[in-house]
PDB file of C-alpha atoms in Angstrom:
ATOM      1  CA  UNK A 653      86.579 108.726  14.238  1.00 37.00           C
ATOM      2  CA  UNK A 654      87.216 112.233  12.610  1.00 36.00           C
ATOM      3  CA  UNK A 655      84.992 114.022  10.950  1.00 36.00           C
ATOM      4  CA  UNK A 656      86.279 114.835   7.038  1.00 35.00           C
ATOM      5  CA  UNK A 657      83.298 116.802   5.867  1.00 40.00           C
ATOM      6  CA  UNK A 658      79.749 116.853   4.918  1.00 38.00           C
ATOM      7  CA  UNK A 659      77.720 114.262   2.426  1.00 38.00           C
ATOM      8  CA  UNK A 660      74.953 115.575   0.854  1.00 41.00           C
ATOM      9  CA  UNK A 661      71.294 114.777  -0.157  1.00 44.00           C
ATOM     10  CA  UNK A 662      70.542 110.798  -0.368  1.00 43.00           C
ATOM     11  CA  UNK A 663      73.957 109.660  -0.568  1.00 44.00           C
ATOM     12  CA  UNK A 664      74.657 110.699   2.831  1.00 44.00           C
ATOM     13  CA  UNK A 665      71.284 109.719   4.746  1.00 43.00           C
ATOM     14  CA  UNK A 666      71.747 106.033   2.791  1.00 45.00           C
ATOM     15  CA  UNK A 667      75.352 105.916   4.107  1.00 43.00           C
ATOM     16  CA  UNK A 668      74.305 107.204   7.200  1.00 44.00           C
ATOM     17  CA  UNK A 669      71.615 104.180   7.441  1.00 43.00           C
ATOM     18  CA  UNK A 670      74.004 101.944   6.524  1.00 43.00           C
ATOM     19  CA  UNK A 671      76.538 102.904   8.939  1.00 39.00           C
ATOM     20  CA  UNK A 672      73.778 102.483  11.656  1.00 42.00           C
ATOM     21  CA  UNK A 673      73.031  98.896  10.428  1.00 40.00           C
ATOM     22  CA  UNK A 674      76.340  97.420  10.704  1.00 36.00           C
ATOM     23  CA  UNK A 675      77.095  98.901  14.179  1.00 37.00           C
ATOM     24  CA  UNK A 676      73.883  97.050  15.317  1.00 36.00           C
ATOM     25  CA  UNK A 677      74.905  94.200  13.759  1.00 38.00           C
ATOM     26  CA  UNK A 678      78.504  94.583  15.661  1.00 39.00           C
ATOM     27  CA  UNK A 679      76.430  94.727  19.127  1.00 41.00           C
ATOM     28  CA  UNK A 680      77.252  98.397  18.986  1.00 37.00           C
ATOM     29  CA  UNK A 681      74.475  99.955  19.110  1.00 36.00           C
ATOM     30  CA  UNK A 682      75.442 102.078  22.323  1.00 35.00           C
ATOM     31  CA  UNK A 683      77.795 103.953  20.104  1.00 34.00           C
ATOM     32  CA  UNK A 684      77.798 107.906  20.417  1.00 34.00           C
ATOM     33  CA  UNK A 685      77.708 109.061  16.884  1.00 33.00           C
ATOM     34  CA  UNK A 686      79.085 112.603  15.732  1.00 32.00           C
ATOM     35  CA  UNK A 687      75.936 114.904  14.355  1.00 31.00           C
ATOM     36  CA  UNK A 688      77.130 116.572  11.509  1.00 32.00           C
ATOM     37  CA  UNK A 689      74.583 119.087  12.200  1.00 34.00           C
ATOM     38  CA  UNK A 690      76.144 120.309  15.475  1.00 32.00           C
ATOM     39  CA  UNK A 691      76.183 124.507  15.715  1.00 34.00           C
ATOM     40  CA  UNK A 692      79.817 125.378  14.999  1.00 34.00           C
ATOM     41  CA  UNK A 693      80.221 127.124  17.587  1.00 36.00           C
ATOM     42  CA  UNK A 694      79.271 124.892  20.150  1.00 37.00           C
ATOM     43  CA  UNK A 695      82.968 123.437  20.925  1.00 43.00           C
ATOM     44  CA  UNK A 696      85.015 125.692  23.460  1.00 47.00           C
ATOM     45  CA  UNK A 697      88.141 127.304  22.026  1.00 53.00           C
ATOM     46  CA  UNK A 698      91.563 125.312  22.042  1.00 48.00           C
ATOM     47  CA  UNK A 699      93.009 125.285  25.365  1.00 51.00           C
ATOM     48  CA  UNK A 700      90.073 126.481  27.004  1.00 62.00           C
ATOM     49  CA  UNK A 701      88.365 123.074  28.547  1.00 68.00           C
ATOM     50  CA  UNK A 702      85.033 124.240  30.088  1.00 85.00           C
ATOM     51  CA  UNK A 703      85.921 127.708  30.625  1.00 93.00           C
ATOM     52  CA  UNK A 704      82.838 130.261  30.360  1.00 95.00           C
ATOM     53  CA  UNK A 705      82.760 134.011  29.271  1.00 97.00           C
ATOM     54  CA  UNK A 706      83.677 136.032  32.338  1.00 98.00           C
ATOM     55  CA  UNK A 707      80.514 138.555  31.250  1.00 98.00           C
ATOM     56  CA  UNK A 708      78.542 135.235  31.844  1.00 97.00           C
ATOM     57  CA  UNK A 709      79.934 134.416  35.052  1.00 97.00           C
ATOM     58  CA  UNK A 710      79.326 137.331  37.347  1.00 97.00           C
ATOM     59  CA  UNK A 711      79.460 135.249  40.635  1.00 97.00           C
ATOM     60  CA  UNK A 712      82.562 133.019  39.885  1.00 97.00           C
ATOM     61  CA  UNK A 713      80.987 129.820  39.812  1.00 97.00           C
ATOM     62  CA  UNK A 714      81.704 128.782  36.271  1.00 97.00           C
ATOM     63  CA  UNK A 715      85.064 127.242  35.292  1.00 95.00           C
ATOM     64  CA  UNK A 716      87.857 129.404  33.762  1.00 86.00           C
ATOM     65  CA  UNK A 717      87.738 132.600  31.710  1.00 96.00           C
ATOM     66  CA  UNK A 718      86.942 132.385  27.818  1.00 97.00           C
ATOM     67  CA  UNK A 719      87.868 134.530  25.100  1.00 97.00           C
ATOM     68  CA  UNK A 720      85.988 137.346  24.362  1.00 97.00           C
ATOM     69  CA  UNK A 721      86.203 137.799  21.001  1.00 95.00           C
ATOM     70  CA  UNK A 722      82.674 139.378  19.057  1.00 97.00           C
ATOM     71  CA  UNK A 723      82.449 143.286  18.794  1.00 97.00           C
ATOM     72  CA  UNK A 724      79.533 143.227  21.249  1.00 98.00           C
ATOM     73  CA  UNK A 725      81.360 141.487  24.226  1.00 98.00           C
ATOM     74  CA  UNK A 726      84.267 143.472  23.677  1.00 98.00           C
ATOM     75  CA  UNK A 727      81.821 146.503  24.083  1.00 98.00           C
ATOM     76  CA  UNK A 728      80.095 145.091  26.733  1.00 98.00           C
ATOM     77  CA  UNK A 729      82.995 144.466  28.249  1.00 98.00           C
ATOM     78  CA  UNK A 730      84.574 148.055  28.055  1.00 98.00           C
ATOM     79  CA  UNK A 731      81.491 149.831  29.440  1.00 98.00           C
ATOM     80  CA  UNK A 732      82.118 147.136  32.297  1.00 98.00           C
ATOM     81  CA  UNK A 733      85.677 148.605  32.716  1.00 98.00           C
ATOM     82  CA  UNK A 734      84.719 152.425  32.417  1.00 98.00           C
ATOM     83  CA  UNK A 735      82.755 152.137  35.826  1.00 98.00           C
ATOM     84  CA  UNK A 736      85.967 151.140  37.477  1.00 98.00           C
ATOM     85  CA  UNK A 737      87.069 154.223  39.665  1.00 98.00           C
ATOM     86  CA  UNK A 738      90.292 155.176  39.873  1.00 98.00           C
ATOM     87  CA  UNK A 739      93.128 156.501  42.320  1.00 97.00           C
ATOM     88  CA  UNK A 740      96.881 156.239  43.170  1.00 96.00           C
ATOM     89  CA  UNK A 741      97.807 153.231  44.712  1.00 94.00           C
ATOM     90  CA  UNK A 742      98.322 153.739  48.571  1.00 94.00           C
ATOM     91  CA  UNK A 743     101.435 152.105  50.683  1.00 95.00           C
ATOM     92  CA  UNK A 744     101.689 148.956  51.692  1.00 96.00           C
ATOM     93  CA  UNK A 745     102.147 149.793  55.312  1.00 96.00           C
ATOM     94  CA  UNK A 746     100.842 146.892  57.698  1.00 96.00           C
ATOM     95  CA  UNK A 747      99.783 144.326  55.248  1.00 97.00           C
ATOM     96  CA  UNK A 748     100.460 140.574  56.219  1.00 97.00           C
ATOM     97  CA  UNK A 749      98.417 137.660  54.278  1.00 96.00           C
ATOM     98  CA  UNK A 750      97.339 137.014  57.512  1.00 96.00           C
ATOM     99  CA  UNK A 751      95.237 140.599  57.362  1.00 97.00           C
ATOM    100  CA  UNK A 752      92.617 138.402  55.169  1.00 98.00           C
ATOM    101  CA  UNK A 753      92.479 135.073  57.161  1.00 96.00           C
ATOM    102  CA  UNK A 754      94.424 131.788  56.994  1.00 94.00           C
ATOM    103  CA  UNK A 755      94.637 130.517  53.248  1.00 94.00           C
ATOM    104  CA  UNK A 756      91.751 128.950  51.932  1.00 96.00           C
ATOM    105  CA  UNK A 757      89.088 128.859  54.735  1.00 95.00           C
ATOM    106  CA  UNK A 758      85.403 127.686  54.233  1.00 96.00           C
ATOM    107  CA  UNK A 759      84.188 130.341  57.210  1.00 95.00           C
ATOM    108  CA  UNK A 760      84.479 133.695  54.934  1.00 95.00           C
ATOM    109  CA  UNK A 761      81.674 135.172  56.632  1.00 94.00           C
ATOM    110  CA  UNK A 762      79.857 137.125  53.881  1.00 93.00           C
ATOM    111  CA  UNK A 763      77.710 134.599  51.636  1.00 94.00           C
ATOM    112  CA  UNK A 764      79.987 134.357  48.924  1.00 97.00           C
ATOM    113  CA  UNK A 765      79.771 130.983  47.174  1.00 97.00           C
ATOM    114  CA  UNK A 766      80.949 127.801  48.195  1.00 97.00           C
ATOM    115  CA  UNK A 767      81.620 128.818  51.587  1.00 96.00           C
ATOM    116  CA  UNK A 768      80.690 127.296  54.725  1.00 95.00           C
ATOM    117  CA  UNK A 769      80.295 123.914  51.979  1.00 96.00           C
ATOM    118  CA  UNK A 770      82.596 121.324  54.281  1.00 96.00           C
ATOM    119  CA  UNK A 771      85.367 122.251  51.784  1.00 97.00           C
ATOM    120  CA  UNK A 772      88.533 124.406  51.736  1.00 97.00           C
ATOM    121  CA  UNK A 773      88.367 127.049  49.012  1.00 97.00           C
ATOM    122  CA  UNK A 774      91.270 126.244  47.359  1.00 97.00           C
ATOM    123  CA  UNK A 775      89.529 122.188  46.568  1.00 97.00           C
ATOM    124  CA  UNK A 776      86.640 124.598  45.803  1.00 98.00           C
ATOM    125  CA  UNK A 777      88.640 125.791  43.298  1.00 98.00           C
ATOM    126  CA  UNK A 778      90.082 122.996  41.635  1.00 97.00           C
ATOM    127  CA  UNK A 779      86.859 120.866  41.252  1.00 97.00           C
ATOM    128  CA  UNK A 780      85.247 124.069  39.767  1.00 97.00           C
ATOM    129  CA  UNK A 781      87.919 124.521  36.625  1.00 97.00           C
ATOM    130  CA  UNK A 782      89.369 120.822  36.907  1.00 96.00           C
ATOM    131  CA  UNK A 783      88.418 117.822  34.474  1.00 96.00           C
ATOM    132  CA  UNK A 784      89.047 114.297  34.857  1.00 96.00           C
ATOM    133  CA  UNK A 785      88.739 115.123  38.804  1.00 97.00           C
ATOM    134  CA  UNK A 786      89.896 112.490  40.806  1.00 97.00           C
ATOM    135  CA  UNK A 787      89.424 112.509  45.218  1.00 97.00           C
ATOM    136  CA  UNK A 788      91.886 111.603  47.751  1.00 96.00           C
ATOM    137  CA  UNK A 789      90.446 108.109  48.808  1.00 96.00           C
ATOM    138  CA  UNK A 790      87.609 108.227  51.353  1.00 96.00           C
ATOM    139  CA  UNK A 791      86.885 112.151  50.452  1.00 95.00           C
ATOM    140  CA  UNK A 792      84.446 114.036  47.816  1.00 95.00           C
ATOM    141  CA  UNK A 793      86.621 117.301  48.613  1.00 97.00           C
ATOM    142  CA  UNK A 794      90.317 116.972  48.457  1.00 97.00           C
ATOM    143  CA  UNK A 795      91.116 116.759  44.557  1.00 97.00           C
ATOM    144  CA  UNK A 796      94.489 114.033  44.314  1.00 97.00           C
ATOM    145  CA  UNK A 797      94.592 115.254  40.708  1.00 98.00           C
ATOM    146  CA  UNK A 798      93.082 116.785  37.444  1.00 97.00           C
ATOM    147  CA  UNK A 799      93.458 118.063  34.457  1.00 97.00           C
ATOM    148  CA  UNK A 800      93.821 121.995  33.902  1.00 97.00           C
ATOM    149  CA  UNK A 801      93.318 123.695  30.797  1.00 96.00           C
ATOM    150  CA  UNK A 802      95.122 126.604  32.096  1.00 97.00           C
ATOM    151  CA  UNK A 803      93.944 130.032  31.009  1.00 97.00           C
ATOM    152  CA  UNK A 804      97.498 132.346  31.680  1.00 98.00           C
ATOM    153  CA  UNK A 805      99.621 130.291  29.413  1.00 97.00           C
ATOM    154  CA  UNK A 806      96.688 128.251  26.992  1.00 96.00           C
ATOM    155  CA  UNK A 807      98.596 125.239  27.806  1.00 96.00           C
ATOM    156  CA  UNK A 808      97.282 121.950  29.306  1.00 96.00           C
ATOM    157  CA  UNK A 809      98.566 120.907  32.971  1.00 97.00           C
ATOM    158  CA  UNK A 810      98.085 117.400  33.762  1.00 97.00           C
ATOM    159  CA  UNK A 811      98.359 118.059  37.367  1.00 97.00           C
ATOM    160  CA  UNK A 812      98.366 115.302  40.993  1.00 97.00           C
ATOM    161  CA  UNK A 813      98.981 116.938  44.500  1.00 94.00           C
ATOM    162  CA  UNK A 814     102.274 115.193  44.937  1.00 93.00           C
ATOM    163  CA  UNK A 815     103.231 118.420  42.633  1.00 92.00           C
ATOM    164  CA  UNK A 816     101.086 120.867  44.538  1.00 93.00           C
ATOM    165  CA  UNK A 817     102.738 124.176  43.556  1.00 94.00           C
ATOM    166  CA  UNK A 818     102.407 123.493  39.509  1.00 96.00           C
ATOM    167  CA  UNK A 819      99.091 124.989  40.044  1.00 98.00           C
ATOM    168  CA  UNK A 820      98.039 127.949  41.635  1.00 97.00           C
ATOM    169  CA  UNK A 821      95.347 129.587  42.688  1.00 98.00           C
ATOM    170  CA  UNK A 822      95.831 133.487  41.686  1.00 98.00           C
ATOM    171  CA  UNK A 823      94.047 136.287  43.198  1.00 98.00           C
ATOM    172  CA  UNK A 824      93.178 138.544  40.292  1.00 98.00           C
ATOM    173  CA  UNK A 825      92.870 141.239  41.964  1.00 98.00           C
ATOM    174  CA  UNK A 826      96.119 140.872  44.314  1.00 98.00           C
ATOM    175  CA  UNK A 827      95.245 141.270  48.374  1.00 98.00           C
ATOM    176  CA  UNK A 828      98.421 143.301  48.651  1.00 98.00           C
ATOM    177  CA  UNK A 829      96.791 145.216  45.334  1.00 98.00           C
ATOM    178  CA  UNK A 830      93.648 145.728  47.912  1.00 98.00           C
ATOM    179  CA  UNK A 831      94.882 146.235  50.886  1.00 98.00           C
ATOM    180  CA  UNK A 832      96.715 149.552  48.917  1.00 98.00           C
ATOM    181  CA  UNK A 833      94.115 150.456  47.618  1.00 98.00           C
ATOM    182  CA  UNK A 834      91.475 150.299  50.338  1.00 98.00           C
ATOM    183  CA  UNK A 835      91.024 147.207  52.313  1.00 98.00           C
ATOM    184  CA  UNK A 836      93.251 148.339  54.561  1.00 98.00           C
ATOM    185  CA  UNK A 837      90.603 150.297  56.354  1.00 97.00           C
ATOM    186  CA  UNK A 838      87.738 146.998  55.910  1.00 98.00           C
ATOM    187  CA  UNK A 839      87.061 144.952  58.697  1.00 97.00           C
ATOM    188  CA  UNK A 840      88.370 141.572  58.567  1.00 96.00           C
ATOM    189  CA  UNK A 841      85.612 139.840  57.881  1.00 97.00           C
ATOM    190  CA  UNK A 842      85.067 142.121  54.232  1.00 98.00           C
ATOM    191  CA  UNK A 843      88.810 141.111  53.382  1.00 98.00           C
ATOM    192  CA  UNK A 844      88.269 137.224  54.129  1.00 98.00           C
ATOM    193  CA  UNK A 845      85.495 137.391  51.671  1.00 98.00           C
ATOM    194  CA  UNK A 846      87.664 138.562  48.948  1.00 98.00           C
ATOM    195  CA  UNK A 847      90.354 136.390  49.526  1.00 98.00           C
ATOM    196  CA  UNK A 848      88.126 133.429  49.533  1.00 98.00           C
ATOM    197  CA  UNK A 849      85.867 134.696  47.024  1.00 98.00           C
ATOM    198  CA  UNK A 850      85.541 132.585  43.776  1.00 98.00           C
ATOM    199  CA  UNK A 851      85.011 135.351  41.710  1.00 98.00           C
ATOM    200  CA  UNK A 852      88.336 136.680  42.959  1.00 98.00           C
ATOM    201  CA  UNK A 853      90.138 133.420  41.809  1.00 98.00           C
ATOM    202  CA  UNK A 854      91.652 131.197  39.410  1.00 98.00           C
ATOM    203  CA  UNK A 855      93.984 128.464  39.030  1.00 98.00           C
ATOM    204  CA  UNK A 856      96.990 128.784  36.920  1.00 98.00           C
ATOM    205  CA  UNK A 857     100.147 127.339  36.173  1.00 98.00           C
ATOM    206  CA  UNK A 858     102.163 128.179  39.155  1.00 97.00           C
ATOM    207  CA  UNK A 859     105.420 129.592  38.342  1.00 97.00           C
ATOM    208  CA  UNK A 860     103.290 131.877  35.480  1.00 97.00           C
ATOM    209  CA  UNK A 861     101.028 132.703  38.709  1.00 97.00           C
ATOM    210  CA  UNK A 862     104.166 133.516  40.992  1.00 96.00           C
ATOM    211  CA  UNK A 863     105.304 136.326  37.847  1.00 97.00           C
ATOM    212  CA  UNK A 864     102.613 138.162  38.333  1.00 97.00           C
ATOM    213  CA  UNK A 865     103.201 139.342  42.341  1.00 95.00           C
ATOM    214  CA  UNK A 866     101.356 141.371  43.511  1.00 96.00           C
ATOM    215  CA  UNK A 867     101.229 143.545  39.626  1.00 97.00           C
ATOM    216  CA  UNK A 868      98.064 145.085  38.338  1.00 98.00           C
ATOM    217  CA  UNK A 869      97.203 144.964  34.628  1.00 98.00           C
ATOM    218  CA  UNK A 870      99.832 147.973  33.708  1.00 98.00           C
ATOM    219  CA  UNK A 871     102.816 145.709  35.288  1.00 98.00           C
ATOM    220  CA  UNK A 872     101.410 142.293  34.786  1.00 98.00           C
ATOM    221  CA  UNK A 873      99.238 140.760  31.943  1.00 98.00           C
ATOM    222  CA  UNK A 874      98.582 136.592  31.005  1.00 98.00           C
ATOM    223  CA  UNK A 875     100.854 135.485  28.760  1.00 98.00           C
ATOM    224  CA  UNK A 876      97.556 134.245  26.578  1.00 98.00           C
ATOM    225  CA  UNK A 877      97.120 137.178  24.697  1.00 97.00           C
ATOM    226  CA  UNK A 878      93.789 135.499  23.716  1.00 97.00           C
ATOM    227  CA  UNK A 879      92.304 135.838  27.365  1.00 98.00           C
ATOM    228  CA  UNK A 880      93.283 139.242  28.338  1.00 98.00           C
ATOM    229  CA  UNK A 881      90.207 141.388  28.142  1.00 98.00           C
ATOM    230  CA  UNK A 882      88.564 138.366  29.796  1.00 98.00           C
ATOM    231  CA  UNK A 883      91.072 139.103  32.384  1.00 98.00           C
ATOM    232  CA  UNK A 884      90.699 143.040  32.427  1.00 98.00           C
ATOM    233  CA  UNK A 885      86.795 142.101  32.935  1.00 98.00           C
ATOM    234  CA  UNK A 886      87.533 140.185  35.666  1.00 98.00           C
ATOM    235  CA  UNK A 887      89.927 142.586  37.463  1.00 98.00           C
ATOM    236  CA  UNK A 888      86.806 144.778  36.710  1.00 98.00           C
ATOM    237  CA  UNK A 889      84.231 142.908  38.553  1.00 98.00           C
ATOM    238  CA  UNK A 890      86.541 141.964  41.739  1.00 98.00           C
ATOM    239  CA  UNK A 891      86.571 145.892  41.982  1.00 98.00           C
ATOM    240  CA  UNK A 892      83.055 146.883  41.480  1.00 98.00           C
ATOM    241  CA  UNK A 893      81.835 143.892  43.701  1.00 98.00           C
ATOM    242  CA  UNK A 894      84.158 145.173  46.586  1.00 98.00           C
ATOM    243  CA  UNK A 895      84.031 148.812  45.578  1.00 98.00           C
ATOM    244  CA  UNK A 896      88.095 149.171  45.617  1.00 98.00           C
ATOM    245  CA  UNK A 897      89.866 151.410  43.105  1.00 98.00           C
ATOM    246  CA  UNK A 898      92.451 150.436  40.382  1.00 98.00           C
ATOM    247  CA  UNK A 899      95.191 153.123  39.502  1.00 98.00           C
ATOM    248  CA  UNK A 900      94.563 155.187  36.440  1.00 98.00           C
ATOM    249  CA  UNK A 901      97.413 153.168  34.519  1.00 98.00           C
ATOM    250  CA  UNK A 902      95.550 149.681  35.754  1.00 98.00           C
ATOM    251  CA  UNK A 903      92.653 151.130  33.863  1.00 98.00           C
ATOM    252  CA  UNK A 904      93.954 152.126  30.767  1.00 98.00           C
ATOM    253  CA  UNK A 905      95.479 149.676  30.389  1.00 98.00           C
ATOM    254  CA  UNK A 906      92.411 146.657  31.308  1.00 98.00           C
ATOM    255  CA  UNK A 907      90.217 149.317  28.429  1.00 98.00           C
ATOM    256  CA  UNK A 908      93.245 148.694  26.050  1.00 98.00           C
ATOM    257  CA  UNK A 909      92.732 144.898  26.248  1.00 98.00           C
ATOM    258  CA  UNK A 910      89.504 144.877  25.563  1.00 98.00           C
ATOM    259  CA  UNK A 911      89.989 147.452  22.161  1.00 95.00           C
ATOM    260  CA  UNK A 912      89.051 150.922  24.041  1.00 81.00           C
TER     261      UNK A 912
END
């Protein structure tokens, strides 16, 4: 039942009562009512399912990335950005996906979360920003299909893994992006972390997700205009966590979303 709006003073406590009465007397009395004094700004955005502010989600364990949208996140957020260094983006000689480890390992060898959990990062991945989860039978890892509230686009993705490739999981920061601008030189095990890493990743609607390449924020931005400092942030804190570079344009550019 919608809500239409607030009663007032004794009116609305004796309807309120009464309302209460009758459901009893139905055999209803396990019915979840609406509190008309919930804080307004309790309910997540449209589109945005569970998702969490990526300024409070510094480890990539919460679901999604959330609008930011006050004054002081979007300041909080640009002094994020302006400890990004910066330098020209290096070739891609020698880099093969390979370079970072098969796709979606749980043996990254660096501590970052969920690894080493008896689950492949990718499932990782999907139970963390899925709802309405449901398992391959006989397993409590491989997701057989959820629903996405899909940050790039805003839309909805009702998604099973007989269709596999509608979702994605994007590295923000793209491993061709890091191997040019540094992890070229890591050992392995550093680049298997941030392929794997959580913080690193998201899933998307796949063909939106296939766009982007291997762009940084001055090629390639979400179609959600809503989400993209929350994406500049997180661009940011895949490269101060791993202590790569982004080009001077990538910069500007991830400042510009975020009103700098």
């Amino acid at each position: 039942m919608r809500r239409r709006g607030r009663r007032s003073g004794a009116a609305g406590a004796g309807a309120g009562a009464m309302l209460g009465m009758v459901l009893v007397l139905a055999g209803c009395e396990n019915v979840d009512l609406r509190v008309d004094e919930e804080p307004s700004g309790s309910a997540p955005a449209p589109g945005t399912g569970r998702a969490v502010s990526p300024l409070d989600n510094p480890d990539g364990t919460k679901a999604g990335l959330a609008p930011l949208t006050s004054d002081a996140d979007r300041a909080e957020a640009r002094a994020l950005i302006e400890k990004v260094a910066t330098k020209g983006r290096g070739p891609k000689t020698g880099y093969d996906r390979d370079e970072f480890g098969y796709a979606w390992m749980d043996s990254a060898p660096g501590g970052i979360p969920f690894s080493r959990n008896g689950c492949d990062t990718r499932n990782d991945l999907l139970k963390r920003d899925g709802e309405e989860v449901r398992f391959r039978s006989g397993s409590d890892c491989v997701v057989a299909s959820m629903t996405l509230h899909d940050p790039y686009t805003g839309e909805t993705i009702e998604w099973a893994k007989s269709r596999a490739t509608t979702v994605q999981i994007d590295h923000v920061m793209p491993l061709s992006y890091d191997w040019q601008m540094g992890a070229a030189r890591w050992p392995k095990g550093k680049r298997q972390d941030i392929a794997n890493d959580p913080l690193n990743l998201v899933p998307v609607d796949g063909p939106t997700n296939s766009s982007k390449g291997d762009s940084g924020p001055a090629s390639w931005l979400p179609p959600n205009k809503r989400i993209r400092c929350s994406y500049a942030v997180r661009f940011a804190q895949v490269s101060l966590k791993y202590e790569l570079p982004v080009t001077a344009a990538d910069k500007e550019m991830m400042l510009g979303q975020c009103g700098g």
